[in-house]
Amino acid sequence: MSAHIHQLSCSPGGVPKRAIHAGRIHVGGLADDWQTNREHHGGPDRAVCLFPLELIETLRNEGHPIVPGAVGENITMAGVDWSRVVPGARLQLGEHAVLEIVSYTAPCRTIRAAFHDGNFNRISQNTNPGCARVYARVLTEGDVQAGDPIQLLDAANGIARPEQSA
């Protein structure tokens, strides 16, 4: 199956974020989404939070009660080679939206309910490299919906490279 948006999630503040079918990504993030702690979340370089469905499934297999949106991600992606979603990478979502990954997202205690032992550091880049959520800035705004394709772009020349699951 090719890479796609599994779920879009938003909330008026805090977690878990709830599933929505479609939304608009703009420079401020996903429309109708808000972050309670604006010191550490939101803003142009933290406009959109992404996390892969495959890691959520791995965590669930470890016994954690995590579901899409539980750790504050706006976009749960499926079929993406997560090892390639690193700072500097660019992703096209749907027909128009383009995001650039800026940083790994540091976990905090507000997401501890998604972990059976409360150990939110399970998704820390520092302690478990490759298991962290990422923050992205919006380079091109656009409407997106669950099921839309995701393409990893070659940042040097803007060429789309379709993501395929292994």
XYZ file of N, CA and C in Angstrom:
498
model
N 0.846 -1.182 0.000
C 0.000 0.000 0.000
C 0.890 1.243 0.000
N 0.532 2.232 -0.765
C 1.337 3.441 -0.831
C 1.082 4.324 0.386
N 2.006 5.236 0.618
C 1.929 6.132 1.768
C 0.700 7.025 1.670
N 0.039 7.212 2.821
C -1.174 8.026 2.834
C -1.459 8.568 4.235
N -2.364 9.519 4.289
C -2.834 10.038 5.566
C -3.813 9.025 6.134
N -3.493 8.489 7.286
C -4.395 7.553 7.957
C -5.476 8.319 8.715
N -5.048 9.356 9.458
C -6.006 10.131 10.252
C -5.510 11.555 10.431
N -6.438 12.498 10.388
C -6.192 13.878 10.774
C -6.797 14.036 12.169
N -6.132 14.790 13.039
C -6.613 14.947 14.409
C -6.443 16.384 14.860
N -7.430 16.882 15.581
C -7.342 18.235 16.127
C -8.092 18.303 17.449
N -7.856 19.392 18.179
C -8.569 19.625 19.437
C -8.573 21.123 19.720
N -9.468 21.554 20.602
C -9.467 22.962 20.995
C -8.345 23.269 21.982
N -7.572 22.244 22.348
C -6.448 22.382 23.274
C -6.237 21.074 24.011
N -5.012 20.638 24.079
C -4.701 19.426 24.820
C -4.863 18.154 24.027
N -4.703 17.026 24.755
C -4.792 15.701 24.167
C -5.807 14.880 24.941
N -6.371 13.871 24.322
C -6.092 13.440 22.963
C -6.733 14.366 21.946
N -6.185 14.346 20.762
C -6.796 15.059 19.649
C -7.772 14.090 18.989
N -8.877 14.600 18.498
C -9.948 13.777 17.930
C -9.881 13.741 16.409
N -10.299 12.611 15.868
C -10.265 12.403 14.416
C -11.233 13.312 13.691
N -10.769 13.852 12.575
C -11.624 14.574 11.632
C -11.352 13.965 10.259
N -12.315 14.031 9.371
C -12.128 13.422 8.050
C -11.285 14.294 7.124
N -11.498 15.600 7.185
C -10.808 16.500 6.265
C -10.517 17.813 6.974
N -9.529 18.531 6.455
C -9.191 19.821 7.036
C -8.257 20.596 6.129
N -7.982 21.814 6.531
C -7.077 22.675 5.781
C -5.801 22.867 6.573
N -4.686 22.648 5.891
C -3.392 22.931 6.497
C -2.984 24.315 6.035
N -2.712 25.189 7.005
C -2.272 26.556 6.702
C -1.017 26.833 7.517
N -0.411 27.993 7.324
C 0.874 28.279 7.972
C 0.807 28.160 9.488
N -0.362 28.302 10.071
C -0.516 28.159 11.517
C -0.755 26.735 11.966
N -0.962 25.818 11.030
C -1.197 24.417 11.386
C -2.458 23.879 10.748
N -3.048 22.882 11.391
C -4.291 22.288 10.917
C -5.440 23.142 11.420
N -6.324 23.563 10.525
C -7.458 24.416 10.897
C -8.236 23.777 12.051
N -8.712 24.594 12.951
C -9.505 24.192 14.122
C -8.702 23.461 15.186
N -7.386 23.419 15.064
C -6.554 22.815 16.094
C -5.916 23.912 16.927
N -5.714 23.630 18.204
C -5.073 24.580 19.099
C -4.250 23.811 20.108
N -3.215 24.434 20.609
C -2.360 23.836 21.617
C -2.507 24.634 22.907
N -2.728 23.949 24.010
C -2.887 24.613 25.301
C -1.600 25.300 25.710
N -0.463 24.636 25.539
C 0.831 25.181 25.929
C 1.532 25.736 24.697
N 1.325 27.000 24.430
C 1.891 27.614 23.229
C 3.384 27.931 23.372
N 3.934 27.784 24.559
C 5.371 27.974 24.726
C 6.149 26.828 24.086
N 5.614 25.625 24.185
C 6.310 24.440 23.685
C 5.674 23.817 22.445
N 4.481 24.260 22.088
C 3.769 23.677 20.949
C 3.205 24.788 20.074
N 3.030 24.502 18.801
C 2.461 25.481 17.875
C 3.497 26.480 17.391
N 3.044 27.438 16.602
C 3.939 28.415 15.995
C 4.389 27.935 14.629
N 5.027 28.793 13.857
C 5.358 28.459 12.469
C 6.284 27.254 12.300
N 7.211 27.027 13.219
C 8.129 25.892 13.079
C 7.620 24.627 13.765
N 6.461 24.723 14.404
C 5.832 23.570 15.062
C 4.350 23.556 14.692
N 4.070 23.911 13.457
C 2.684 24.081 13.012
C 1.921 22.769 12.947
N 2.594 21.701 12.528
C 1.932 20.408 12.349
C 2.799 19.330 13.000
N 2.151 18.445 13.749
C 2.843 17.323 14.377
C 2.459 16.047 13.635
N 3.459 15.221 13.309
C 3.235 13.984 12.548
C 3.762 12.771 13.310
N 3.094 11.632 13.099
C 3.498 10.376 13.733
C 3.008 9.234 12.852
N 3.769 8.131 12.763
C 3.355 7.036 11.892
C 2.456 6.002 12.580
N 1.483 5.521 11.848
C 0.595 4.471 12.330
C 1.386 3.228 12.726
N 2.426 2.914 11.986
C 3.208 1.720 12.277
C 3.832 1.762 13.670
N 4.283 2.929 14.125
C 4.827 3.042 15.480
C 3.710 2.930 16.516
N 2.554 3.488 16.210
C 1.411 3.344 17.125
C 1.076 1.865 17.289
N 1.081 1.123 16.193
C 0.799 -0.313 16.262
C 1.872 -1.051 17.054
N 3.136 -0.687 16.877
C 4.215 -1.292 17.660
C 4.000 -1.032 19.148
N 3.669 0.198 19.490
C 3.430 0.557 20.887
C 2.234 -0.204 21.455
N 1.184 -0.342 20.666
C 0.004 -1.115 21.113
C 0.388 -2.572 21.358
N 1.244 -3.131 20.500
C 1.707 -4.511 20.685
C 2.553 -4.664 21.945
N 3.145 -3.563 22.415
C 3.905 -3.570 23.670
C 2.979 -3.423 24.881
N 1.678 -3.208 24.624
C 0.716 -3.093 25.716
C 0.291 -1.683 26.072
N 0.733 -0.702 25.295
C 0.348 0.689 25.560
C -1.043 0.963 24.982
N -1.874 1.753 25.676
C -3.225 2.044 25.193
C -3.296 3.197 24.190
N -2.255 3.404 23.430
C -2.159 4.504 22.474
C -3.062 4.272 21.262
N -3.639 5.351 20.754
C -4.438 5.353 19.528
C -4.041 6.598 18.738
N -4.351 6.647 17.436
C -4.050 7.866 16.681
C -4.665 9.108 17.351
N -3.841 10.145 17.487
C -4.266 11.396 18.112
C -3.967 11.474 19.599
N -3.690 10.345 20.241
C -3.487 10.314 21.694
C -2.250 11.067 22.159
N -1.223 11.136 21.317
C 0.001 11.818 21.728
C 0.141 13.185 21.061
N -0.976 13.702 20.575
C -1.020 15.068 20.079
C -0.675 15.278 18.627
N -0.508 14.190 17.867
C -0.188 14.394 16.456
C -1.417 14.863 15.690
N -1.181 15.729 14.707
C -2.241 16.198 13.817
C -2.447 15.258 12.651
N -1.357 14.624 12.232
C -1.436 13.734 11.077
C -0.802 12.399 11.445
N -1.626 11.364 11.385
C -1.119 10.005 11.541
C -0.945 9.474 10.125
N 0.295 9.130 9.798
C 0.629 8.687 8.450
C 0.775 7.171 8.428
N 0.522 6.567 7.283
C 0.702 5.128 7.115
C 1.511 4.875 5.850
N 2.367 3.861 5.897
C 3.133 3.468 4.721
C 4.325 4.344 4.401
N 4.717 5.222 5.307
C 5.851 6.116 5.088
C 7.095 5.500 5.728
N 8.215 5.560 5.047
C 9.482 5.113 5.626
C 9.894 6.161 6.658
N 9.549 5.896 7.922
C 9.740 6.882 8.987
C 11.210 7.253 9.168
N 12.125 6.374 8.798
C 13.546 6.686 8.932
C 13.961 7.840 8.015
N 13.156 8.139 7.015
C 13.453 9.229 6.079
C 12.750 10.535 6.459
N 11.898 10.495 7.490
C 11.172 11.685 7.937
C 11.997 12.319 9.060
N 12.959 13.115 8.647
C 13.944 13.731 9.537
C 13.974 15.239 9.266
N 14.535 16.019 10.194
C 14.636 17.455 9.922
C 15.253 17.736 8.561
N 14.578 18.591 7.806
C 14.989 18.948 6.454
C 14.189 18.231 5.381
N 13.598 17.083 5.720
C 12.786 16.346 4.739
C 11.515 17.133 4.432
N 11.029 16.957 3.221
C 9.782 17.616 2.800
C 8.792 16.564 2.345
N 7.539 16.790 2.716
C 6.459 15.873 2.369
C 5.349 16.633 1.674
N 4.803 16.039 0.627
C 3.598 16.581 0.004
C 2.434 15.717 0.462
N 1.400 16.364 0.969
C 0.197 15.686 1.426
C -0.941 16.092 0.507
N -1.610 15.111 -0.076
C -2.682 15.422 -1.006
C -2.126 16.114 -2.233
N -2.949 16.974 -2.851
C -2.540 17.629 -4.094
C -1.617 18.820 -3.897
N -1.766 19.543 -2.758
C -1.072 20.820 -2.658
C -0.217 21.031 -1.422
N -0.624 20.538 -0.275
C 0.074 20.853 0.974
C 1.496 20.293 0.967
N 2.453 21.148 1.330
C 3.845 20.727 1.435
C 4.354 21.156 2.813
N 4.938 20.171 3.516
C 5.489 20.400 4.850
C 6.982 20.149 4.829
N 7.704 20.870 5.685
C 9.121 20.618 5.883
C 9.335 20.249 7.340
N 9.970 19.116 7.578
C 10.229 18.671 8.940
C 11.290 19.584 9.546
N 10.990 20.098 10.740
C 11.882 21.041 11.412
C 12.616 20.381 12.574
N 11.895 19.587 13.388
C 12.518 19.021 14.586
C 11.754 17.803 15.075
N 12.409 17.076 15.973
C 11.733 16.001 16.688
C 10.947 16.637 17.823
N 9.849 16.030 18.177
C 8.981 16.560 19.216
C 9.339 15.911 20.546
N 9.674 16.723 21.530
C 9.984 16.200 22.861
C 8.677 15.824 23.558
N 8.603 14.602 24.081
C 7.375 14.206 24.778
C 7.290 14.861 26.154
N 6.069 14.976 26.661
C 5.882 15.540 27.996
C 4.802 14.760 28.750
N 4.646 15.067 30.013
C 3.752 14.305 30.888
C 2.289 14.342 30.466
N 1.902 15.303 29.647
C 0.488 15.382 29.253
C 0.047 14.198 28.396
N 1.006 13.443 27.848
C 0.650 12.282 27.019
C 0.842 10.959 27.759
N 1.132 11.010 29.053
C 1.449 9.784 29.797
C 0.323 8.762 29.793
N -0.934 9.187 29.648
C -2.064 8.244 29.627
C -2.010 7.304 28.425
N -1.232 7.640 27.406
C -1.115 6.787 26.221
C -0.125 5.636 26.427
N 0.470 5.567 27.628
C 1.480 4.548 27.916
C 1.098 3.791 29.186
N 1.123 2.473 29.122
C 0.644 1.652 30.243
C 1.393 1.942 31.533
N 2.638 2.325 31.452
C 3.437 2.617 32.638
C 3.666 4.119 32.833
N 2.987 4.929 32.010
C 3.151 6.380 32.086
C 4.467 6.882 31.524
N 5.280 5.991 30.980
C 6.605 6.367 30.482
C 6.515 6.969 29.083
N 6.211 8.260 29.038
C 6.087 8.967 27.764
C 7.421 9.088 27.040
N 8.535 8.856 27.743
C 9.839 8.907 27.080
C 10.042 7.748 26.114
N 9.084 6.832 26.053
C 9.138 5.745 25.073
C 9.194 6.311 23.657
N 8.660 7.542 23.467
C 8.693 8.160 22.139
C 9.611 9.390 22.110
N 10.678 9.326 22.891
C 11.682 10.391 22.896
C 12.794 10.041 21.910
N 13.161 10.972 21.075
C 14.257 10.769 20.130
C 15.566 10.521 20.878
N 15.722 11.127 22.049
C 16.958 10.971 22.825
C 17.112 9.569 23.394
N 16.026 8.983 23.881
C 16.122 7.663 24.507
C 15.766 6.519 23.569
N 14.953 6.787 22.553
C 14.536 5.770 21.590
C 14.560 6.349 20.181
N 15.763 6.535 19.617
C 15.864 7.136 18.282
C 14.974 6.421 17.260
N 14.294 7.237 16.454
C 13.414 6.701 15.422
C 11.985 6.504 15.881
N 11.708 6.785 17.153
C 10.358 6.580 17.697
C 9.646 7.879 18.047
N 10.243 9.008 17.716
C 9.675 10.305 18.088
C 8.708 10.841 17.036
N 7.781 11.655 17.502
C 6.956 12.443 16.592
C 7.845 13.542 16.018
N 7.378 14.192 14.954
C 8.130 15.301 14.376
C 7.217 16.514 14.210
N 7.846 17.682 14.252
C 7.163 18.937 13.974
C 7.536 19.401 12.568
N 6.581 20.026 11.896
C 6.823 20.531 10.547
C 6.280 21.939 10.390
N 6.937 22.684 9.515
C 6.413 23.991 9.096
C 5.674 23.769 7.783
N 4.760 24.670 7.493
C 3.956 24.565 6.279
C 4.594 25.440 5.205
N 5.009 24.818 4.116
C 5.586 25.554 2.995
C 4.511 25.937 1.987
N 3.547 25.040 1.784
C 2.432 25.301 0.868
C 1.154 24.832 1.541
N 0.185 25.726 1.637
C -1.095 25.397 2.251
C -1.924 24.504 1.338
N -2.868 23.792 1.927
C -3.740 22.966 1.108
C -4.761 22.203 1.925
N -5.799 21.748 1.245
C -6.828 20.915 1.861
C -6.373 19.467 1.806
N -6.606 18.743 2.904
C -6.230 17.329 2.982
C -7.363 16.546 3.624
N -7.332 15.230 3.394
C -8.314 14.362 4.031
C -7.702 12.981 4.239
N -8.317 12.218 5.118
C -7.874 10.848 5.351
C -7.870 10.109 4.015
N -6.825 9.344 3.777
C -6.684 8.595 2.526
C -5.851 9.302 1.479
N -5.610 10.610 1.642
C -4.796 11.330 0.654
C -3.380 10.757 0.609
N -2.782 10.759 -0.585
C -1.419 10.252 -0.716
C -0.393 11.177 -0.066
N 0.721 10.583 0.329
C 1.865 11.317 0.864
C 3.060 10.981 -0.010
N 3.796 12.019 -0.399
C 5.012 11.818 -1.175
C 6.166 12.485 -0.447
N 7.277 11.771 -0.366
C 8.504 12.346 0.155
C 9.143 13.088 -1.000
N 9.452 14.363 -0.807
C 10.014 15.184 -1.870
C 11.524 15.256 -1.748
N 12.179 15.336 -2.869
C 13.607 15.588 -2.905
C 13.765 17.081 -2.669
N 14.218 17.460 -1.491
C 14.288 18.875 -1.107
C 15.165 19.700 -2.039
N 16.153 19.074 -2.654
C 17.073 19.827 -3.510
C 16.402 20.369 -4.761
N 15.438 19.620 -5.307
C 14.839 20.094 -6.555
C 13.322 19.993 -6.591
N 12.694 19.635 -5.474
C 11.247 19.615 -5.401
C 10.584 18.439 -6.130
N 11.378 17.446 -6.544
C 10.806 16.297 -7.253
C 10.131 15.360 -6.272
N 8.933 14.958 -6.580
C 8.201 14.027 -5.724
C 8.751 12.625 -5.881
N 8.928 11.966 -4.769
C 9.349 10.562 -4.737
C 8.248 9.791 -4.012
N 7.390 9.074 -4.744
C 6.304 8.355 -4.072
C 6.842 7.402 -3.017
N 6.200 7.398 -1.859
C 6.531 6.489 -0.782
C 5.812 5.182 -1.018
N 6.497 4.107 -0.877
C 5.908 2.774 -0.982
C 6.266 2.029 0.284
N 5.322 1.268 0.797
C 5.655 0.453 1.957
C 6.455 -0.744 1.494
N 7.277 -1.230 2.392
C 8.148 -2.358 2.040
C 7.419 -3.663 2.036
